[in-house]
Amino acid sequence: MVLRWIVLFVCVCAAVRGIPRHSVRKFPEGFLFGTATASYQIEGAWNADGKSENIWDRMTHTRPDHIKDSSNGDIADNSYYLYKRDVQMMRELGLDFYRFSVSWTRILPSSFPDRINEAGVNYYNNLIDELLKYNIQPMLTLYHWDLPQKLQDMGGWTNPEIVTWFADYARVIYTLFGDRVKYFITINEPYQICNSGYGIDSLAPALNSKGIGEYMCAKNLLLAHAKAYRIYDEEFRSTQKGNIFISFSAQWYEPASDSVADLEAAHDANQFNWAQYTWPIYSETGDFPPEMRKRIAAKSAEQGFPRSRLPEFTHEEIEFLRGTSDFFGLNHYSSYYIHRNGSIPVHEVPSYADDLGVGSYSLPEWQLGASNITKYVPWGFRKLLNRIKDDYKNPPVFITENGVATHGGIMDDDRVQYYREYLGALLDALDDGCDVRGYTAWSLMDNFEWTSGYTESFGLYEVNFDSIYRTRSPRKSAYVYKEVLRSRQLDHHYEPDLTRPITIDPGH
Ligand code: NOJ
């Protein structure tokens, strides 16, 4: 009995002192909210109106077995034709901005700027104008994984010429859309492009060039990004007055124990997996992270290579790369425990996995929803944001993706829980002093989830892929996200009335 009174007393005191954990918490003034999609995942119209083939068209058409449900993005959400409905959904949610990507081969069918495809330009102009009509800021990603197949045939991201190819494409995009687009993202998720596309046999072009291809790609991709940034800075910024940055995929790697080996292993995992791309841009010294250079050089020498498999940057290139991003664009989904593990099967040597030399695991209770890549670890998000603050002098961060997959259904309580707790962790990070400026939910609606096809649903809106109309319906999470945006605060106890249709509030 006495114990009960003590507990009650403690709770009342906590409530009176306003302990924030489960109460309503405000987002700062000016904080921006949006949702994201990407061209290949939603547009469809894969060969309409002059668009040419990209690496995802090629892979899904020639290797359907590589995609879990043998599907493709030929029609996807059909947003090429249904973009007005998409914007209507954004108005229902009350978004500040919408992040989408441009399909390179829809704008430049030959891959090069010798001919600009008017129909493709019209599509993006219409989308941008429709967004602006309702006060939704467009955030345009230039490259979200759909490389022209023709460029892939010439080596893609492993050919140093891609720096020029990408720069030419970027100049076309700024010229066409920069009068209205004030947020540009050069490249989405370098790690996935290089490691999953070139290092292993996963994302297109699935080259499986272990221990070599991913590093060639990394160097060229970083230089291509930097060149696109500098072109904007020197030729467009003064008139267009926009922002330009890059979006990294960064998960959090936590040491599995306090042993020196595991502490070092987790540090290496963070350095290899995301600092590989962020260190050259945001650190004081530039270049690839020192631990990474050291480990790959040592392994390469042991293996009989005449030089490190990780290509070097020249002094000029190191300087050219440093500082080339107005924000730290962050896509975050998961965290893992990391321990040292040097035992990689012989046929996997050389490889990135062997160079890094760690093992990882997650806890069963971190599984939420359907996807293997998303784990529910909100504290990892907070730690990651703090690490970015500490390592890079607190750069302004834009969360450009965060979300979780389910197997479908309108009552997505898993997703509601995920968003609430991750937004809570973000607010904790703001309290820690991290400079986070905006948040983007992945995704506006279900779409083609790469090698998982349509088996994983990330949408605030459910899409019926069996219907020719690709009907979109709001999930519970859409109602909850809408309330966060309307109130600019996080209320863990808010319960939407799902019997009432989601409507467009005045002013949207
Ligand atoms: C990251 C990618 O940018 C996006 O295309 C993908 O759908 C989500 N993560 C979910 O896996």
Short mmCIF file of C-alpha atoms and ligand atoms in Angstrom, two decimals:
data_model
loop_
_atom_site.label_atom_id
_atom_site.label_comp_id
_atom_site.label_asym_id
_atom_site.label_seq_id
_atom_site.Cartn_x
_atom_site.Cartn_y
_atom_site.Cartn_z
CA MET A 1 0.00 0.00 0.00
CA VAL A 2 2.77 2.41 1.03
CA LEU A 3 4.64 1.50 -2.14
CA ARG A 4 1.57 2.34 -4.21
CA TRP A 5 1.38 5.80 -2.65
CA ILE A 6 5.07 6.40 -3.30
CA VAL A 7 4.65 5.43 -6.97
CA LEU A 8 1.60 7.69 -7.29
CA PHE A 9 3.46 10.57 -5.62
CA VAL A 10 6.43 10.17 -7.99
CA CYS A 11 4.12 10.11 -11.02
CA VAL A 12 2.24 13.24 -9.93
CA CYS A 13 5.53 15.07 -9.31
CA ALA A 14 6.80 14.03 -12.75
CA ALA A 15 3.60 15.29 -14.39
CA VAL A 16 3.73 18.59 -12.53
CA ARG A 17 7.38 19.14 -13.49
CA GLY A 18 6.38 18.42 -17.09
CA ILE A 19 8.71 15.48 -17.72
CA PRO A 20 8.40 15.42 -21.49
CA ARG A 21 8.80 11.74 -22.45
CA HIS A 22 5.15 11.04 -23.22
CA SER A 23 3.63 14.46 -23.27
CA VAL A 24 2.99 16.74 -26.23
CA ARG A 25 6.26 18.13 -27.65
CA LYS A 26 6.60 21.04 -30.06
CA PHE A 27 8.77 21.18 -33.17
CA PRO A 28 10.80 24.36 -33.55
CA GLU A 29 9.57 27.31 -35.57
CA GLY A 30 10.44 26.88 -39.27
CA PHE A 31 10.94 23.09 -39.06
CA LEU A 32 9.82 21.56 -42.38
CA PHE A 33 7.89 18.36 -43.05
CA GLY A 34 7.55 16.44 -46.29
CA THR A 35 7.30 13.03 -47.92
CA ALA A 36 9.46 11.42 -50.61
CA THR A 37 9.27 9.18 -53.66
CA ALA A 38 11.59 8.38 -56.59
CA SER A 39 11.06 8.30 -60.35
CA TYR A 40 11.52 4.59 -61.09
CA GLN A 41 9.53 3.61 -58.02
CA ILE A 42 6.37 5.56 -58.92
CA GLU A 43 6.26 6.99 -62.44
CA GLY A 44 5.64 3.98 -64.68
CA ALA A 45 5.37 5.02 -68.35
CA TRP A 46 8.74 3.35 -68.73
CA ASN A 47 8.95 3.81 -72.50
CA ALA A 48 6.34 6.53 -73.07
CA ASP A 49 6.84 9.80 -74.93
CA GLY A 50 10.48 9.29 -75.86
CA LYS A 51 11.90 8.01 -72.56
CA SER A 52 14.76 5.56 -73.13
CA GLU A 53 15.94 2.54 -71.15
CA ASN A 54 17.63 2.79 -67.77
CA ILE A 55 19.42 0.14 -65.68
CA TRP A 56 16.26 -0.77 -63.76
CA ASP A 57 14.25 -1.24 -66.96
CA ARG A 58 17.01 -3.52 -68.19
CA MET A 59 17.40 -5.52 -65.01
CA THR A 60 13.70 -6.07 -64.33
CA HIS A 61 13.05 -7.04 -67.97
CA THR A 62 16.00 -9.38 -68.42
CA ARG A 63 16.35 -10.80 -64.90
CA PRO A 64 12.85 -10.84 -63.37
CA ASP A 65 14.00 -13.65 -61.05
CA HIS A 66 16.16 -11.05 -59.33
CA ILE A 67 13.02 -9.28 -58.04
CA LYS A 68 11.13 -11.03 -55.23
CA ASP A 69 7.74 -11.02 -56.98
CA SER A 70 9.23 -10.83 -60.53
CA SER A 71 7.64 -7.42 -60.91
CA ASN A 72 8.95 -4.19 -62.42
CA GLY A 73 8.31 -0.45 -62.57
CA ASP A 74 6.73 -0.45 -66.04
CA ILE A 75 3.52 0.99 -64.56
CA ALA A 76 4.30 1.24 -60.86
CA ASP A 77 2.02 3.91 -59.33
CA ASN A 78 1.42 5.36 -62.79
CA SER A 79 2.31 8.79 -61.42
CA TYR A 80 3.37 9.94 -64.88
CA TYR A 81 -0.38 10.18 -65.50
CA LEU A 82 -1.70 10.46 -61.92
CA TYR A 83 0.54 13.21 -60.54
CA LYS A 84 -2.44 15.46 -59.80
CA ARG A 85 -3.88 12.87 -57.45
CA ASP A 86 -0.43 12.67 -55.79
CA VAL A 87 -0.45 16.41 -55.18
CA GLN A 88 -3.99 16.18 -53.84
CA MET A 89 -2.71 13.66 -51.25
CA MET A 90 0.10 16.02 -50.30
CA ARG A 91 -2.50 18.74 -49.73
CA GLU A 92 -4.52 16.36 -47.58
CA LEU A 93 -1.40 15.80 -45.47
CA GLY A 94 -0.56 19.50 -45.43
CA LEU A 95 3.04 19.03 -46.60
CA ASP A 96 5.60 21.83 -46.65
CA PHE A 97 7.64 20.12 -49.37
CA TYR A 98 7.68 17.07 -51.61
CA ARG A 99 10.86 15.19 -52.48
CA PHE A 100 10.79 13.47 -55.89
CA SER A 101 13.43 12.49 -58.42
CA VAL A 102 13.91 13.09 -62.11
CA SER A 103 14.42 10.22 -64.50
CA TRP A 104 17.59 10.99 -66.48
CA THR A 105 16.41 9.09 -69.59
CA ARG A 106 13.04 10.87 -69.61
CA ILE A 107 14.83 14.21 -69.98
CA LEU A 108 17.87 13.10 -72.01
CA PRO A 109 16.99 9.98 -74.03
CA SER A 110 20.49 9.76 -75.51
CA SER A 111 21.95 10.22 -71.98
CA PHE A 112 23.61 13.44 -73.22
CA PRO A 113 22.33 17.00 -73.66
CA ASP A 114 22.31 16.84 -77.47
CA ARG A 115 18.52 16.46 -77.37
CA ILE A 116 16.13 17.40 -74.60
CA ASN A 117 12.89 15.44 -74.54
CA GLU A 118 10.09 17.97 -74.45
CA ALA A 119 7.47 15.53 -73.17
CA GLY A 120 9.66 14.65 -70.19
CA VAL A 121 10.26 18.31 -69.44
CA ASN A 122 6.52 18.98 -69.61
CA TYR A 123 5.83 16.22 -67.09
CA TYR A 124 8.19 17.67 -64.47
CA ASN A 125 7.09 21.24 -65.23
CA ASN A 126 3.48 20.22 -64.66
CA LEU A 127 4.35 18.46 -61.42
CA ILE A 128 6.41 21.40 -60.12
CA ASP A 129 3.75 23.93 -61.08
CA GLU A 130 1.02 21.86 -59.46
CA LEU A 131 3.07 21.70 -56.24
CA LEU A 132 3.76 25.42 -56.20
CA LYS A 133 0.13 26.22 -56.90
CA TYR A 134 -0.60 24.76 -53.46
CA ASN A 135 2.46 26.16 -51.73
CA ILE A 136 4.32 22.83 -51.55
CA GLN A 137 8.05 23.34 -52.13
CA PRO A 138 9.56 20.93 -54.69
CA MET A 139 12.72 19.12 -53.54
CA LEU A 140 14.28 17.57 -56.63
CA THR A 141 16.73 14.65 -56.55
CA LEU A 142 18.77 14.49 -59.75
CA TYR A 143 19.81 10.88 -59.39
CA HIS A 144 17.83 8.21 -57.55
CA TRP A 145 19.38 5.05 -59.03
CA ASP A 146 17.97 5.00 -62.59
CA LEU A 147 21.13 5.41 -64.64
CA PRO A 148 20.77 5.43 -68.45
CA GLN A 149 21.54 1.90 -69.66
CA LYS A 150 23.70 3.39 -72.40
CA LEU A 151 26.02 4.89 -69.77
CA GLN A 152 26.09 1.60 -67.88
CA ASP A 153 27.22 -0.11 -71.08
CA MET A 154 30.24 2.18 -70.90
CA GLY A 155 31.00 1.32 -67.28
CA GLY A 156 28.47 3.53 -65.50
CA TRP A 157 29.77 4.84 -62.18
CA THR A 158 33.10 3.03 -62.60
CA ASN A 159 34.00 5.15 -65.65
CA PRO A 160 35.67 8.44 -64.58
CA GLU A 161 33.91 10.12 -67.53
CA ILE A 162 30.71 9.94 -65.52
CA VAL A 163 31.85 13.05 -63.69
CA THR A 164 31.36 14.99 -66.93
CA TRP A 165 28.22 13.10 -67.97
CA PHE A 166 26.56 13.84 -64.64
CA ALA A 167 27.70 17.47 -64.67
CA ASP A 168 26.16 17.99 -68.13
CA TYR A 169 22.90 16.44 -66.97
CA ALA A 170 22.92 18.55 -63.79
CA ARG A 171 23.35 21.76 -65.78
CA VAL A 172 20.31 20.85 -67.89
CA ILE A 173 18.23 20.23 -64.75
CA TYR A 174 19.19 23.54 -63.10
CA THR A 175 18.49 25.40 -66.33
CA LEU A 176 15.08 23.79 -66.83
CA PHE A 177 13.74 23.78 -63.28
CA GLY A 178 15.93 25.98 -61.06
CA ASP A 179 13.73 29.04 -61.49
CA ARG A 180 11.14 27.25 -59.31
CA VAL A 181 13.03 24.49 -57.47
CA LYS A 182 14.94 25.78 -54.44
CA TYR A 183 16.06 22.43 -53.02
CA PHE A 184 18.24 20.17 -55.14
CA ILE A 185 19.68 16.83 -54.04
CA THR A 186 22.43 15.64 -56.35
CA ILE A 187 22.55 11.93 -55.56
CA ASN A 188 20.53 9.58 -53.37
CA GLU A 189 22.36 7.04 -51.19
CA PRO A 190 25.88 6.62 -52.61
CA TYR A 191 26.51 3.53 -50.47
CA GLN A 192 23.59 1.64 -52.03
CA ILE A 193 24.55 2.73 -55.55
CA CYS A 194 28.15 1.60 -55.19
CA ASN A 195 28.07 -1.27 -52.73
CA SER A 196 24.77 -2.87 -53.64
CA GLY A 197 25.03 -2.05 -57.36
CA TYR A 198 28.73 -2.66 -58.11
CA GLY A 199 30.21 -4.46 -55.09
CA ILE A 200 27.53 -7.12 -54.70
CA ASP A 201 24.80 -8.68 -56.80
CA SER A 202 21.81 -6.77 -55.46
CA LEU A 203 20.62 -3.44 -56.87
CA ALA A 204 21.01 -2.67 -60.60
CA PRO A 205 23.37 -3.14 -62.34
CA ALA A 206 24.17 -5.95 -59.82
CA LEU A 207 27.75 -6.30 -61.05
CA ASN A 208 29.21 -8.24 -58.14
CA SER A 209 32.66 -6.74 -58.62
CA LYS A 210 33.69 -7.34 -55.04
CA GLY A 211 36.39 -5.26 -53.41
CA ILE A 212 37.08 -3.28 -56.61
CA GLY A 213 33.93 -1.98 -58.31
CA GLU A 214 32.37 -0.35 -55.24
CA TYR A 215 35.52 1.70 -54.57
CA MET A 216 35.89 2.87 -58.18
CA CYS A 217 32.25 3.88 -58.06
CA ALA A 218 32.70 5.73 -54.74
CA LYS A 219 35.49 7.93 -56.04
CA ASN A 220 33.72 8.85 -59.28
CA LEU A 221 30.38 9.39 -57.60
CA LEU A 222 31.83 11.77 -55.03
CA LEU A 223 33.61 13.76 -57.73
CA ALA A 224 30.45 13.85 -59.88
CA HIS A 225 28.47 15.15 -56.92
CA ALA A 226 31.10 17.79 -56.15
CA LYS A 227 31.21 18.95 -59.74
CA ALA A 228 27.41 19.25 -59.89
CA TYR A 229 27.51 21.21 -56.62
CA ARG A 230 30.22 23.58 -57.87
CA ILE A 231 28.37 24.19 -61.14
CA TYR A 232 25.28 25.20 -59.19
CA ASP A 233 27.34 27.34 -56.87
CA GLU A 234 29.23 29.14 -59.62
CA GLU A 235 26.69 29.39 -62.43
CA PHE A 236 23.21 29.28 -60.89
CA ARG A 237 23.10 30.10 -57.20
CA SER A 238 23.33 33.87 -57.50
CA THR A 239 20.23 34.03 -59.70
CA GLN A 240 18.28 30.99 -58.51
CA LYS A 241 19.09 31.35 -54.80
CA GLY A 242 18.48 27.71 -53.96
CA ASN A 243 20.08 25.00 -51.79
CA ILE A 244 21.94 21.97 -53.01
CA PHE A 245 23.05 18.91 -51.09
CA ILE A 246 23.47 15.13 -51.17
CA SER A 247 21.53 12.40 -49.31
CA PHE A 248 23.41 9.61 -47.55
CA SER A 249 22.08 6.38 -46.23
CA ALA A 250 23.41 6.16 -42.67
CA GLN A 251 22.43 3.53 -40.16
CA TRP A 252 23.76 3.41 -36.60
CA TYR A 253 26.33 0.75 -35.66
CA GLU A 254 26.52 0.18 -31.91
CA PRO A 255 29.36 -1.84 -30.30
CA ALA A 256 28.11 -5.26 -29.17
CA SER A 257 30.28 -5.05 -26.04
CA ASP A 258 32.73 -2.75 -24.27
CA SER A 259 35.74 -4.72 -25.50
CA VAL A 260 38.31 -2.71 -27.42
CA ALA A 261 37.83 -5.00 -30.43
CA ASP A 262 34.08 -4.36 -30.57
CA LEU A 263 34.43 -0.63 -29.96
CA GLU A 264 36.84 -0.45 -32.87
CA ALA A 265 34.65 -2.68 -35.01
CA ALA A 266 31.61 -0.42 -34.53
CA HIS A 267 33.72 2.64 -35.23
CA ASP A 268 34.97 1.03 -38.46
CA ALA A 269 31.41 0.07 -39.46
CA ASN A 270 30.28 3.67 -39.09
CA GLN A 271 33.36 4.86 -41.01
CA PHE A 272 33.03 2.38 -43.87
CA ASN A 273 29.27 2.39 -44.29
CA TRP A 274 28.49 6.07 -44.28
CA ALA A 275 31.52 8.19 -43.36
CA GLN A 276 33.08 6.81 -46.56
CA TYR A 277 30.91 9.42 -48.28
CA THR A 278 30.43 12.03 -45.57
CA TRP A 279 34.04 12.36 -44.36
CA PRO A 280 35.35 13.64 -47.73
CA ILE A 281 32.67 16.37 -47.72
CA TYR A 282 32.26 17.49 -44.09
CA SER A 283 35.50 16.67 -42.23
CA GLU A 284 38.35 19.11 -41.63
CA THR A 285 40.85 16.87 -43.40
CA GLY A 286 38.75 15.58 -46.29
CA ASP A 287 39.56 12.36 -48.19
CA PHE A 288 38.18 8.89 -47.35
CA PRO A 289 38.19 8.18 -43.58
CA PRO A 290 41.68 7.30 -42.30
CA GLU A 291 40.65 3.90 -40.80
CA MET A 292 39.19 2.88 -44.11
CA ARG A 293 42.25 3.88 -46.11
CA LYS A 294 44.51 2.05 -43.67
CA ARG A 295 42.56 -1.21 -43.56
CA ILE A 296 42.07 -1.46 -47.34
CA ALA A 297 45.69 -0.59 -48.06
CA ALA A 298 46.91 -3.26 -45.61
CA LYS A 299 44.54 -5.93 -46.96
CA SER A 300 45.43 -5.08 -50.57
CA ALA A 301 49.16 -5.43 -49.82
CA GLU A 302 48.59 -8.78 -48.06
CA GLN A 303 46.61 -9.98 -51.08
CA GLY A 304 49.37 -9.12 -53.53
CA PHE A 305 47.87 -6.03 -55.13
CA PRO A 306 50.48 -3.49 -56.26
CA ARG A 307 48.45 -0.64 -54.72
CA SER A 308 45.40 -0.15 -52.53
CA ARG A 309 42.12 -1.24 -54.08
CA LEU A 310 40.68 2.00 -52.70
CA PRO A 311 41.59 4.64 -55.30
CA GLU A 312 43.34 7.75 -54.07
CA PHE A 313 42.17 11.33 -54.42
CA THR A 314 44.71 13.93 -55.49
CA HIS A 315 45.25 16.91 -53.22
CA GLU A 316 43.19 19.06 -55.62
CA GLU A 317 40.35 16.53 -55.61
CA ILE A 318 40.31 16.46 -51.79
CA GLU A 319 39.90 20.24 -51.74
CA PHE A 320 37.38 20.14 -54.60
CA LEU A 321 35.17 17.81 -52.54
CA ARG A 322 35.34 19.52 -49.17
CA GLY A 323 32.34 21.65 -48.22
CA THR A 324 30.21 20.68 -51.22
CA SER A 325 26.84 20.36 -49.49
CA ASP A 326 24.51 22.96 -48.00
CA PHE A 327 22.84 20.37 -45.75
CA PHE A 328 23.68 16.91 -44.48
CA GLY A 329 20.92 14.92 -46.22
CA LEU A 330 20.19 11.86 -44.10
CA ASN A 331 18.22 8.73 -44.98
CA HIS A 332 17.93 6.63 -41.85
CA TYR A 333 16.08 3.38 -41.16
CA SER A 334 17.94 1.02 -38.80
CA SER A 335 20.61 0.25 -36.22
CA TYR A 336 22.73 -2.85 -35.59
CA TYR A 337 25.03 -4.31 -32.96
CA ILE A 338 28.55 -4.78 -34.27
CA HIS A 339 31.40 -7.07 -33.24
CA ARG A 340 34.78 -7.83 -34.76
CA ASN A 341 34.73 -10.78 -37.11
CA GLY A 342 37.55 -11.57 -39.48
CA SER A 343 36.24 -14.89 -40.83
CA ILE A 344 34.95 -14.19 -44.31
CA PRO A 345 34.69 -17.19 -46.72
CA VAL A 346 37.69 -17.42 -49.06
CA HIS A 347 35.56 -16.92 -52.18
CA GLU A 348 34.45 -13.55 -50.72
CA VAL A 349 38.03 -12.23 -50.58
CA PRO A 350 38.81 -9.58 -51.62
CA SER A 351 35.61 -7.78 -50.73
CA TYR A 352 34.26 -4.82 -48.87
CA ALA A 353 32.95 -7.20 -46.20
CA ASP A 354 36.43 -8.63 -45.73
CA ASP A 355 38.02 -5.19 -45.71
CA LEU A 356 35.64 -4.07 -42.97
CA GLY A 357 35.83 -7.31 -40.98
CA VAL A 358 32.82 -7.04 -38.70
CA GLY A 359 29.75 -9.08 -37.87
CA SER A 360 26.36 -7.54 -37.13
CA TYR A 361 23.11 -8.58 -35.52
CA SER A 362 19.85 -7.07 -34.41
CA LEU A 363 17.51 -8.06 -31.58
CA PRO A 364 14.24 -9.89 -32.31
CA GLU A 365 12.27 -7.12 -30.57
CA TRP A 366 13.61 -4.63 -33.15
CA GLN A 367 11.56 -6.30 -35.86
CA LEU A 368 8.56 -4.14 -36.68
CA GLY A 369 6.66 -4.38 -39.91
CA ALA A 370 7.73 -6.34 -42.96
CA SER A 371 11.12 -5.21 -44.12
CA ASN A 372 14.44 -6.74 -43.26
CA ILE A 373 16.20 -3.45 -43.79
CA THR A 374 14.13 -1.49 -41.29
CA LYS A 375 14.67 -2.17 -37.61
CA TYR A 376 12.88 -0.34 -34.86
CA VAL A 377 15.65 1.31 -32.77
CA PRO A 378 14.75 4.98 -32.14
CA TRP A 379 17.69 5.49 -29.77
CA GLY A 380 20.05 4.62 -32.64
CA PHE A 381 18.65 7.56 -34.61
CA ARG A 382 19.42 9.92 -31.73
CA LYS A 383 22.96 8.55 -31.36
CA LEU A 384 23.60 8.91 -35.09
CA LEU A 385 22.43 12.53 -35.10
CA ASN A 386 24.71 13.25 -32.17
CA ARG A 387 27.65 11.60 -33.89
CA ILE A 388 27.09 13.78 -36.97
CA LYS A 389 26.97 16.85 -34.70
CA ASP A 390 30.19 15.88 -32.93
CA ASP A 391 32.20 14.71 -35.94
CA TYR A 392 31.30 17.53 -38.32
CA LYS A 393 30.79 20.62 -36.18
CA ASN A 394 27.02 20.40 -36.11
CA PRO A 395 26.10 20.80 -39.78
CA PRO A 396 22.47 21.58 -40.67
CA VAL A 397 20.83 18.19 -41.23
CA PHE A 398 17.83 17.43 -43.41
CA ILE A 399 16.22 14.05 -42.82
CA THR A 400 15.48 13.11 -46.41
CA GLU A 401 14.03 9.64 -45.66
CA ASN A 402 12.76 7.70 -42.66
CA GLY A 403 10.02 5.09 -42.45
CA VAL A 404 9.09 1.45 -42.13
CA ALA A 405 7.54 -1.22 -44.36
CA THR A 406 4.44 -3.27 -43.59
CA HIS A 407 2.74 -6.04 -45.54
CA GLY A 408 -0.14 -3.69 -46.35
CA GLY A 409 -3.49 -2.79 -44.79
CA ILE A 410 -5.01 0.49 -43.71
CA MET A 411 -4.62 -0.03 -39.95
CA ASP A 412 -0.84 0.38 -39.83
CA ASP A 413 -0.27 0.75 -36.11
CA ASP A 414 3.32 -0.47 -36.58
CA ARG A 415 4.07 2.47 -38.83
CA VAL A 416 2.33 4.90 -36.46
CA GLN A 417 4.51 3.60 -33.61
CA TYR A 418 7.66 3.85 -35.73
CA TYR A 419 7.00 7.42 -36.84
CA ARG A 420 6.05 8.57 -33.35
CA GLU A 421 9.12 7.13 -31.69
CA TYR A 422 11.54 8.25 -34.42
CA LEU A 423 10.10 11.76 -34.35
CA GLY A 424 10.47 11.60 -30.55
CA ALA A 425 14.14 10.62 -30.96
CA LEU A 426 14.56 13.50 -33.39
CA LEU A 427 13.13 15.90 -30.78
CA ASP A 428 15.56 14.41 -28.23
CA ALA A 429 18.41 15.09 -30.66
CA LEU A 430 17.21 18.68 -31.06
CA ASP A 431 17.31 18.99 -27.25
CA ASP A 432 20.89 17.67 -27.43
CA GLY A 433 21.72 20.59 -29.71
CA CYS A 434 21.66 18.82 -33.10
CA ASP A 435 20.76 21.20 -35.92
CA VAL A 436 17.99 19.27 -37.73
CA ARG A 437 15.97 21.43 -40.12
CA GLY A 438 13.45 19.12 -41.71
CA TYR A 439 11.96 15.62 -41.84
CA THR A 440 10.81 13.52 -44.79
CA ALA A 441 8.60 10.45 -44.41
CA TRP A 442 9.36 7.59 -46.79
CA SER A 443 7.04 7.28 -48.50
CA LEU A 444 4.03 9.25 -49.68
CA MET A 445 2.55 6.00 -51.02
CA ASP A 446 3.38 2.33 -51.62
CA ASN A 447 5.65 1.86 -54.60
CA PHE A 448 8.14 -0.44 -56.33
CA GLU A 449 10.56 -1.39 -53.55
CA TRP A 450 13.51 -2.39 -55.77
CA THR A 451 14.46 -6.07 -55.39
CA SER A 452 11.49 -6.57 -53.05
CA GLY A 453 9.08 -5.49 -55.81
CA TYR A 454 5.64 -4.75 -54.38
CA THR A 455 5.99 -7.10 -51.39
CA GLU A 456 6.94 -4.30 -49.00
CA SER A 457 4.66 -1.32 -48.42
CA PHE A 458 6.21 1.91 -47.18
CA GLY A 459 3.32 4.27 -47.93
CA LEU A 460 1.32 6.66 -45.81
CA TYR A 461 -1.18 5.94 -48.58
CA GLU A 462 -1.95 2.41 -49.64
CA VAL A 463 -1.92 1.79 -53.39
CA ASN A 464 -4.03 -0.90 -55.03
CA PHE A 465 -1.69 -2.35 -57.64
CA ASP A 466 -4.42 -4.74 -58.85
CA SER A 467 -6.51 -1.85 -60.08
CA ILE A 468 -5.76 -0.12 -63.37
CA TYR A 469 -6.55 3.12 -61.52
CA ARG A 470 -3.84 2.47 -58.92
CA THR A 471 -6.30 3.73 -56.30
CA ARG A 472 -4.63 5.45 -53.34
CA SER A 473 -6.19 5.33 -49.84
CA PRO A 474 -4.92 7.01 -46.67
CA ARG A 475 -3.67 4.73 -43.92
CA LYS A 476 -4.00 5.47 -40.22
CA SER A 477 -0.41 6.78 -40.34
CA ALA A 478 -1.49 9.41 -42.91
CA TYR A 479 -4.03 10.80 -40.41
CA VAL A 480 -1.42 10.80 -37.66
CA TYR A 481 1.25 12.47 -39.81
CA LYS A 482 -1.30 15.06 -40.92
CA GLU A 483 -2.00 15.92 -37.27
CA VAL A 484 1.74 16.31 -36.55
CA LEU A 485 1.99 18.74 -39.46
CA ARG A 486 -1.16 20.64 -38.54
CA SER A 487 -0.27 21.05 -34.87
CA ARG A 488 3.53 21.17 -35.37
CA GLN A 489 3.79 18.94 -32.35
CA LEU A 490 4.09 15.30 -31.41
CA ASP A 491 1.26 13.90 -29.33
CA HIS A 492 1.80 10.20 -28.61
CA HIS A 493 -1.83 9.80 -27.56
CA TYR A 494 -3.57 11.34 -30.57
CA GLU A 495 -6.12 8.89 -32.03
CA PRO A 496 -7.57 9.86 -35.43
CA ASP A 497 -11.19 9.29 -36.32
CA LEU A 498 -10.81 6.99 -39.31
CA THR A 499 -14.53 7.00 -40.06
CA ARG A 500 -14.12 10.54 -41.36
CA PRO A 501 -12.49 11.05 -44.77
CA ILE A 502 -9.13 12.77 -44.82
CA THR A 503 -9.77 16.22 -46.26
CA ILE A 504 -7.80 19.23 -47.42
CA ASP A 505 -7.58 21.87 -44.72
CA PRO A 506 -8.16 25.52 -45.70
CA GLY A 507 -4.96 27.09 -46.97
CA HIS A 508 -3.67 23.89 -48.63
C1 NOJ B 1 16.10 4.14 -49.48
C2 NOJ B 1 15.87 4.46 -50.91
O1 NOJ B 1 16.32 5.75 -51.19
C3 NOJ B 1 14.42 4.29 -51.35
O2 NOJ B 1 14.40 4.30 -52.73
C4 NOJ B 1 13.86 3.01 -50.75
O3 NOJ B 1 12.61 2.71 -51.25
C5 NOJ B 1 13.83 3.17 -49.26
N1 NOJ B 1 15.18 3.35 -48.78
C6 NOJ B 1 13.22 1.98 -48.51
O4 NOJ B 1 14.00 0.86 -48.71
#
